[in-house]
Amino acid sequence: MTHTRSETSDEDDGRSVRRRSRATRGQIHGGRAGGGGGRYGFRGKWKKLIPNLEPPKTPLSFMQPRPPTPSAIPSKLTVNFVLPYKSELSAKEVDMVILPATTGQMGVLPGHVATIAELKPGIFSVHDGNEVSKYFVSSGFAFVHANSVTDVVAVEAVPVEHIDPELVQKGLAEFQQKINSATTDLAKAEAQIGIDVHSALNSALTA
């Protein structure tokens, strides 16, 4: 087959564009997937400009491989329960937990499928034999991993036995009064949040 000069020129231009595109990507990513290495990557440029200072870590530096899924289901569930100001439970082995997910009560046993659940105000209960520990959580997330580890992160939490029933009833009455007298959408929304939280607290005490 005979190619005309125009066709040959178009093919050469296409190859040239592809080569330049690959070269540009190599400069941006430092010559490897994930970026950062090489003369033209972030680390290379940092070392050239500030050789005596270690470059800051990028999100890629904190990535870890997914933990292996055990071939057999463990007899216990490992639970980590973390608040912004402390770790309530750390690698505690239990039989089951029940979470107040936004989709409803969610029980987690060893071998549960990997799941992320958003939490609503309610009771987070930890079951270990005949012992049951109950916490009231305001909100948060639960990360259920395939290796029978569950991480629960809550904004606020308090053991149920530390809740004062009289203060709950008083708070519920105050917010019901506020929603009845609210004149703006914002005031109504704030009052409704207070009602929802105190109603959940009241339910926790009567459960």
Coordinates of C-alpha atoms in Angstrom, one line a residue:
M1 CA 0.0 0.0 0.0
T2 CA 1.3 3.5 -0.9
H3 CA 1.0 6.3 1.6
T4 CA 0.7 9.9 0.5
R5 CA 2.9 12.5 2.1
S6 CA -0.1 13.9 3.9
E7 CA -1.0 10.5 5.4
T8 CA 2.6 9.9 6.5
S9 CA 2.8 13.4 8.1
D10 CA -0.4 12.8 10.0
E11 CA 0.9 9.5 11.4
D12 CA 4.2 11.1 12.4
D13 CA 2.3 14.0 14.1
G14 CA 0.1 11.5 16.0
R15 CA 3.1 9.5 17.3
S16 CA 4.8 12.7 18.3
V17 CA 1.8 13.9 20.3
R18 CA 1.6 10.5 22.1
R19 CA 5.3 10.6 22.9
R20 CA 5.0 14.1 24.3
S21 CA 2.0 13.1 26.4
R22 CA 3.8 10.1 27.9
A23 CA 6.8 12.3 28.7
T24 CA 4.6 14.8 30.4
R25 CA 2.9 12.2 32.5
G26 CA 6.3 10.8 33.4
Q27 CA 7.4 14.2 34.6
I28 CA 4.3 14.7 36.6
H29 CA 4.3 11.3 38.3
G30 CA 8.1 11.0 38.7
G31 CA 8.4 8.1 36.3
R32 CA 6.3 5.7 38.4
A33 CA 2.7 5.1 39.5
G34 CA 1.6 7.1 42.5
G35 CA 4.1 9.9 41.8
G36 CA 6.7 11.5 43.9
G37 CA 9.9 9.8 42.8
G38 CA 12.5 10.6 40.1
R39 CA 14.1 13.9 39.1
Y40 CA 10.9 15.4 38.0
G41 CA 8.6 14.2 40.8
F42 CA 7.7 16.0 43.9
R43 CA 10.4 14.4 46.1
G44 CA 13.0 15.1 43.4
K45 CA 12.1 18.7 43.1
W46 CA 12.0 19.1 46.9
K47 CA 15.4 17.6 47.3
K48 CA 16.8 19.9 44.6
L49 CA 15.3 23.0 46.3
I50 CA 15.7 22.1 50.0
P51 CA 18.2 19.2 50.2
N52 CA 18.7 19.4 54.0
L53 CA 15.0 19.0 54.8
E54 CA 12.9 15.9 54.5
P55 CA 9.9 16.3 52.2
P56 CA 6.4 16.1 53.8
K57 CA 4.5 12.9 53.6
T58 CA 1.8 12.6 50.9
P59 CA -1.4 10.6 51.3
L60 CA 0.3 7.7 49.4
S61 CA 2.8 7.4 52.3
F62 CA 0.0 6.5 54.7
M63 CA -1.6 3.8 52.5
Q64 CA -1.3 0.3 53.8
P65 CA -2.3 -3.0 52.2
R66 CA -5.7 -4.4 53.1
P67 CA -5.4 -6.8 56.0
P68 CA -5.8 -10.5 55.0
T69 CA -9.1 -12.1 55.5
P70 CA -8.8 -15.2 57.8
S71 CA -9.6 -18.5 56.2
A72 CA -11.7 -19.5 59.2
I73 CA -14.1 -17.2 61.0
P74 CA -12.7 -16.2 64.4
S75 CA -14.6 -17.0 67.6
K76 CA -14.4 -13.4 68.7
L77 CA -14.9 -9.9 67.2
T78 CA -12.2 -7.4 67.9
V79 CA -13.6 -3.9 68.6
N80 CA -11.9 -0.5 68.7
F81 CA -14.1 2.3 70.1
V82 CA -12.6 5.8 69.7
L83 CA -13.7 9.3 70.7
P84 CA -12.0 12.6 69.8
Y85 CA -10.6 12.9 73.3
K86 CA -9.8 9.2 74.3
S87 CA -9.9 5.6 73.3
E88 CA -12.7 3.9 75.1
L89 CA -12.0 0.3 73.8
S90 CA -8.8 -0.9 72.3
A91 CA -8.6 -4.3 70.5
K92 CA -11.2 -5.7 72.9
E93 CA -12.4 -9.2 71.9
V94 CA -16.2 -9.6 72.3
D95 CA -19.0 -11.8 71.0
M96 CA -21.1 -9.1 69.3
V97 CA -21.8 -5.4 69.0
I98 CA -25.1 -3.7 68.2
L99 CA -24.8 -0.3 66.4
P100 CA -27.4 2.4 66.1
A101 CA -27.0 2.8 62.3
T102 CA -29.0 5.4 60.4
T103 CA -30.6 2.4 58.5
G104 CA -31.7 0.7 61.8
Q105 CA -30.1 -1.4 64.5
M106 CA -27.1 -3.3 63.1
G107 CA -25.7 -6.4 64.8
V108 CA -22.1 -7.3 64.0
L109 CA -20.7 -10.8 64.7
P110 CA -17.3 -12.3 63.8
G111 CA -17.1 -12.9 60.0
H112 CA -19.4 -10.0 59.1
V113 CA -19.0 -8.6 55.6
A114 CA -17.0 -5.4 55.2
T115 CA -19.3 -2.4 55.8
I116 CA -19.3 1.3 56.6
A117 CA -22.3 2.5 58.6
E118 CA -23.2 6.0 59.7
L119 CA -24.4 6.2 63.3
K120 CA -27.3 8.2 64.7
P121 CA -28.1 9.1 68.3
G122 CA -28.7 5.8 70.1
I123 CA -27.3 2.9 72.0
F124 CA -24.1 1.2 71.1
S125 CA -24.0 -2.1 73.0
V126 CA -21.0 -4.4 73.4
H127 CA -21.8 -8.1 74.3
D128 CA -19.1 -10.3 75.8
G129 CA -20.6 -13.5 77.3
N130 CA -23.2 -12.4 80.0
E131 CA -21.6 -9.0 80.2
V132 CA -23.2 -6.2 78.2
S133 CA -21.8 -2.6 78.1
K134 CA -24.0 0.1 76.8
Y135 CA -23.0 3.5 75.5
F136 CA -25.1 6.4 74.3
V137 CA -23.5 7.8 71.1
S138 CA -24.4 11.1 69.5
S139 CA -23.2 10.3 66.0
G140 CA -20.3 8.8 64.1
F141 CA -19.3 6.0 61.9
A142 CA -18.6 2.2 62.2
F143 CA -16.1 0.5 60.0
V144 CA -16.6 -3.2 59.8
H145 CA -13.7 -5.0 58.3
A146 CA -13.7 -8.4 56.6
N147 CA -11.0 -9.7 59.1
S148 CA -13.5 -9.5 62.0
V149 CA -12.3 -6.2 63.3
T150 CA -14.7 -3.3 63.9
D151 CA -13.7 0.3 64.4
V152 CA -16.3 2.6 65.9
V153 CA -15.7 6.3 65.9
A154 CA -18.1 8.6 67.7
V155 CA -18.3 12.3 68.2
E156 CA -19.6 12.0 71.8
A157 CA -20.4 9.0 73.9
V158 CA -21.3 8.2 77.6
P159 CA -22.0 5.0 79.4
V160 CA -25.8 4.6 79.9
E161 CA -25.4 4.3 83.7
H162 CA -24.0 7.8 83.8
I163 CA -27.1 9.4 82.3
D164 CA -29.3 11.3 84.7
P165 CA -33.0 10.5 83.9
E166 CA -34.2 13.8 85.4
L167 CA -31.9 15.9 83.3
V168 CA -33.1 14.0 80.2
Q169 CA -36.7 14.7 80.9
K170 CA -35.9 18.4 81.7
G171 CA -34.0 18.8 78.5
L172 CA -36.7 17.2 76.4
A173 CA -39.4 19.5 77.9
E174 CA -37.2 22.6 77.2
F175 CA -36.6 21.7 73.6
Q176 CA -40.3 20.9 73.0
Q177 CA -41.1 24.4 74.4
K178 CA -38.5 25.9 72.1
I179 CA -39.9 24.3 69.0
N180 CA -43.4 25.5 69.8
S181 CA -42.1 29.1 70.2
A182 CA -39.6 29.0 67.3
T183 CA -40.2 31.7 64.6
T184 CA -37.4 30.8 62.2
D185 CA -36.5 27.7 60.3
L186 CA -33.1 27.7 62.0
A187 CA -34.6 27.8 65.5
K188 CA -37.0 25.0 64.6
A189 CA -34.2 22.9 63.2
E190 CA -32.0 23.4 66.3
A191 CA -35.0 22.6 68.6
Q192 CA -35.8 19.5 66.6
I193 CA -32.2 18.2 67.0
G194 CA -32.5 18.7 70.7
I195 CA -35.7 16.8 70.8
D196 CA -34.3 13.9 68.7
V197 CA -31.2 13.6 71.0
H198 CA -33.2 13.7 74.2
S199 CA -35.8 11.3 72.9
A200 CA -33.0 8.9 72.0
L201 CA -31.5 9.4 75.5
N202 CA -34.9 8.7 77.1
S203 CA -35.4 5.6 75.0
A204 CA -31.9 4.4 76.0
L205 CA -32.9 4.6 79.7
T206 CA -36.2 2.8 79.2
A207 CA -34.8 0.0 76.9

